[in-house]
mmCIF file of C-alpha atoms in Angstrom:
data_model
loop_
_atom_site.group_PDB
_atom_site.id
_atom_site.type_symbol
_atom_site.label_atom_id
_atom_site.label_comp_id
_atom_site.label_asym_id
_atom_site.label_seq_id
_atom_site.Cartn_x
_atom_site.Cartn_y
_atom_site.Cartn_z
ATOM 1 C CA UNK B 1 160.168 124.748 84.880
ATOM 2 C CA UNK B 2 157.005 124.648 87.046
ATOM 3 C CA UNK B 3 156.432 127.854 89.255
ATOM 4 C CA UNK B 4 154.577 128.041 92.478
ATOM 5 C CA UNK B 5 152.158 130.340 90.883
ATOM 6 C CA UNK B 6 151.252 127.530 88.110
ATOM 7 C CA UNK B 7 151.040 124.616 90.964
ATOM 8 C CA UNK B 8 148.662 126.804 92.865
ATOM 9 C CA UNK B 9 146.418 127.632 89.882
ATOM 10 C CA UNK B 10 146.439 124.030 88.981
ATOM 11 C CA UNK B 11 144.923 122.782 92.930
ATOM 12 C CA UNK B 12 142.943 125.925 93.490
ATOM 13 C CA UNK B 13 139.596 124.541 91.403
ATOM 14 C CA UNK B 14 139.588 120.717 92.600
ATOM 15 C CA UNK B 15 140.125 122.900 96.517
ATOM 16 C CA UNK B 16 137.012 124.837 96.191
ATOM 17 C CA UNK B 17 134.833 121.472 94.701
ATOM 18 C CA UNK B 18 136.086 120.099 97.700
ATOM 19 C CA UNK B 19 135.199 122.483 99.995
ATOM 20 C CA UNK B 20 131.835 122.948 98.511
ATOM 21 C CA UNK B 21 131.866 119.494 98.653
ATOM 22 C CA UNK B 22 132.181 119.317 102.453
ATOM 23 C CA UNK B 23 129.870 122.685 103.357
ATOM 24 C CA UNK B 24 127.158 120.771 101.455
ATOM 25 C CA UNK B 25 127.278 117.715 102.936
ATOM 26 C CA UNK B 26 126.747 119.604 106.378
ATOM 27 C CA UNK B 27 123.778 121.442 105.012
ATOM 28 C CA UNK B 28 122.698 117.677 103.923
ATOM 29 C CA UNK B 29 122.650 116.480 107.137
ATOM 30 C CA UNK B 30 120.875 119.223 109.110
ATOM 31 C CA UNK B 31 118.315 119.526 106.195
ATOM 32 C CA UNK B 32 117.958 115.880 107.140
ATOM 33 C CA UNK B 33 117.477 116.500 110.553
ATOM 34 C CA UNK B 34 114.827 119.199 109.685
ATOM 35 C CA UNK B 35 113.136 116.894 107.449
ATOM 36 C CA UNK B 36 113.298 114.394 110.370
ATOM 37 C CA UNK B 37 111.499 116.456 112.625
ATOM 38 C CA UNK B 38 108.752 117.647 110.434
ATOM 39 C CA UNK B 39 107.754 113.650 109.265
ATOM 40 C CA UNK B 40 107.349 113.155 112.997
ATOM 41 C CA UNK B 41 105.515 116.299 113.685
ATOM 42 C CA UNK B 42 102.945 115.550 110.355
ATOM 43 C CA UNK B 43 103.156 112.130 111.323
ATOM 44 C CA UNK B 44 100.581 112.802 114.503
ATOM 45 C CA UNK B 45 103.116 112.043 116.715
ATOM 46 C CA UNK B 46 101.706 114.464 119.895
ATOM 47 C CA UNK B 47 105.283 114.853 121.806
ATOM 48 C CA UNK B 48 107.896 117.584 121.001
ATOM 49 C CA UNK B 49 111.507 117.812 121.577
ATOM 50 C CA UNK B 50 114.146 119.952 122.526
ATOM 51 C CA UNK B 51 117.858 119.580 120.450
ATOM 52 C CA UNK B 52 119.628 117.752 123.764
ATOM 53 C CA UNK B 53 116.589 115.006 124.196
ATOM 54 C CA UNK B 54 114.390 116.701 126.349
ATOM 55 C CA UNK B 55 110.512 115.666 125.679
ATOM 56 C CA UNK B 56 107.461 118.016 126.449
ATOM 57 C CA UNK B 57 103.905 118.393 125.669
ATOM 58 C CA UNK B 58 100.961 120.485 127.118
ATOM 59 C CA UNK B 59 97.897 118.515 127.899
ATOM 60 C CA UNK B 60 94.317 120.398 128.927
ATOM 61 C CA UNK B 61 94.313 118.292 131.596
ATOM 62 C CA UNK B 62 94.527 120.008 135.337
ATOM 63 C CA UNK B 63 97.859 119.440 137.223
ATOM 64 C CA UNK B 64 96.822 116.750 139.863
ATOM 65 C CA UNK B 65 95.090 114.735 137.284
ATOM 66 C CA UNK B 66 98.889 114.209 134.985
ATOM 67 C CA UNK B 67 100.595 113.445 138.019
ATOM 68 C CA UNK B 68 98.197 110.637 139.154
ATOM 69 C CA UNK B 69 98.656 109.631 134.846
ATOM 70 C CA UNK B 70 102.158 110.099 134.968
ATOM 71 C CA UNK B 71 102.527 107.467 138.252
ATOM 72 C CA UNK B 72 100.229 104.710 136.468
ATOM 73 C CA UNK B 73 102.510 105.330 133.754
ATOM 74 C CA UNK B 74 105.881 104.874 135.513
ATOM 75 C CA UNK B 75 103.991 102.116 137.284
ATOM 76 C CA UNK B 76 102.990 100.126 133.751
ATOM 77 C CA UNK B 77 106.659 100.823 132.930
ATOM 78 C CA UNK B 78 108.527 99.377 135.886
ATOM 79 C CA UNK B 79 110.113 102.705 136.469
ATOM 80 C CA UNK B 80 110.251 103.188 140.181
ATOM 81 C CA UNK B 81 109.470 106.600 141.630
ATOM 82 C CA UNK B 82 112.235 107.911 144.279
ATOM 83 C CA UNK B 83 111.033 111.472 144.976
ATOM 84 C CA UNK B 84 107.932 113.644 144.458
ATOM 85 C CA UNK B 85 108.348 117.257 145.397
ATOM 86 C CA UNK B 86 106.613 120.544 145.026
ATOM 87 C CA UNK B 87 107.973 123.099 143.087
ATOM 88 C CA UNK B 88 107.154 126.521 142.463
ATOM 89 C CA UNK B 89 105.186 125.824 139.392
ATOM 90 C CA UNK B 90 103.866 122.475 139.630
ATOM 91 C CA UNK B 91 105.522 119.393 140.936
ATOM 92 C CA UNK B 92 108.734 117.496 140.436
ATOM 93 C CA UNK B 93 109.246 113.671 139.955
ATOM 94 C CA UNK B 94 112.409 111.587 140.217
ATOM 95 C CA UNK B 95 112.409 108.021 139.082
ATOM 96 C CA UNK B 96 114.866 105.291 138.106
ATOM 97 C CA UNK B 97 115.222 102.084 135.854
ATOM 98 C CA UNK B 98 118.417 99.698 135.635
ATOM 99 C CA UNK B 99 120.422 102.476 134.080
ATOM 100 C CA UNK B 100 118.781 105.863 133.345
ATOM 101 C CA UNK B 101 117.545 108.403 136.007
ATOM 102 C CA UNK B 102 114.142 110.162 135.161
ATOM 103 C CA UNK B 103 113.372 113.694 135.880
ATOM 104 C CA UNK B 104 109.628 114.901 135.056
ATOM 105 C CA UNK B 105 108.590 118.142 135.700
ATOM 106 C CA UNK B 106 104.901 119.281 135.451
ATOM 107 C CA UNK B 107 103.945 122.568 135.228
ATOM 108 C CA UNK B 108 100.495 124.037 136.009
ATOM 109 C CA UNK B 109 99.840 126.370 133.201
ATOM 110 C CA UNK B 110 96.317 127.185 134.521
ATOM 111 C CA UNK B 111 93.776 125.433 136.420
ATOM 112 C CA UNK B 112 92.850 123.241 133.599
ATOM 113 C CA UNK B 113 96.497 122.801 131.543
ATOM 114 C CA UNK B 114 99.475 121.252 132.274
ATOM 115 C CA UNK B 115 103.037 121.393 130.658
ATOM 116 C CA UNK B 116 104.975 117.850 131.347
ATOM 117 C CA UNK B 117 108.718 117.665 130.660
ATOM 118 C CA UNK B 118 110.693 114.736 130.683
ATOM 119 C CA UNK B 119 114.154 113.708 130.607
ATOM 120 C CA UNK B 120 116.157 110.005 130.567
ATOM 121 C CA UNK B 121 119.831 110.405 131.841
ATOM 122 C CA UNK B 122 122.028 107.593 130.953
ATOM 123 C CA UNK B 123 125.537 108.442 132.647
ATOM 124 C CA UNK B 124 126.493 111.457 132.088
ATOM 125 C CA UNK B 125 126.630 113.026 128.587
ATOM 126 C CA UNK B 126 123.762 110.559 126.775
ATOM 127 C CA UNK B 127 119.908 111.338 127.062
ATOM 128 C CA UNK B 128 117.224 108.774 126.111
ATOM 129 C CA UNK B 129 114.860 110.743 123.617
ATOM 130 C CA UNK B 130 112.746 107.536 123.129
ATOM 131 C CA UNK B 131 112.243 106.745 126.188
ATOM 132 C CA UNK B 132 111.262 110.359 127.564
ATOM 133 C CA UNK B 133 108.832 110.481 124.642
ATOM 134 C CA UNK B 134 107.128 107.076 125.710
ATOM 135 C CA UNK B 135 106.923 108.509 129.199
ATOM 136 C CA UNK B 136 104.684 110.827 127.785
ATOM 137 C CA UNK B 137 102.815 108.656 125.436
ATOM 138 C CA UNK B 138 102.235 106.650 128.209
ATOM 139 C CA UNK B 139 100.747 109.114 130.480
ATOM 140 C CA UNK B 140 98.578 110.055 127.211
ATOM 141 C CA UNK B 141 96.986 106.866 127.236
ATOM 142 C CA UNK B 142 96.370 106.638 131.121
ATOM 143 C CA UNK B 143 94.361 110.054 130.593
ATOM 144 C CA UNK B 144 92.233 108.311 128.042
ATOM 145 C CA UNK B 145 93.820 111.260 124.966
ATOM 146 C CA UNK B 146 95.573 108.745 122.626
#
């Protein structure tokens, strides 16, 4: 007669492979990820991220200088600028293609650097990391740096 004890016993080894299995596989991917990151950071690439899509870089380049790089930019791109506002540390840009909304934000850091942020909304919940990142690239090139 087969107990409960011996069934247990028997499924208790093949459980924890599994489950060691599985934990792994996580650690796979974010190592991955990681890994994915670092290739583009040795890779030259000049633009960071943040984990939800947002791209950033600091340029020593003074404030009104980005902006005016940033507009050629959008301009090149066919991405229409709604709204240009001050804010308390720099200045604020809305713009728009067929389906994403575009939010920069540059930041004076001092009188000759400047922080740029960018963010591609498309609906709701996704965020276009490439094209934030090109944003950026782009204004790059306008202020002669790439």
């Amino acid at each position: 007669m087969v107990s409960y004890h011996m069934v247990k016993e028997t499924f208790r080894l093949p459980l924890v492979f599994l489950g060691l299995a599985l934990a792994l596989n996580g650690c796979a991917a974010v190592g991955m990820t990681l890994f994915g990151v670092g290739a583009g950071v040795t890779a030259g690439t000049s633009v960071s991220y943040t984990m939800d899509g947002i791209a950033y870089r600091t340029f020593t380049v003074p404030l009104p200088q980005v902006e005016s790089a940033t507009r050629t930019a959008l301009d090149r791109m066919g991405i229409k600028v709604d709204s240009a506002e001050k804010t308390e540390q720099g200045r604020a840009i809305k713009a728009t293609t067929n389906d994403r909304q575009i939010e920069i934000e540059l930041e004076m850091v001092s009188a000759r650097t400047t922080r740029i942020r960018t963010v591609a909304k498309q609906g709701l919940f996704f965020k276009d990391r490439a094209t934030a990142g090109e944003i950026i690239f782009q204004t790059e090139k306008v202020l002669g740096l790439s």
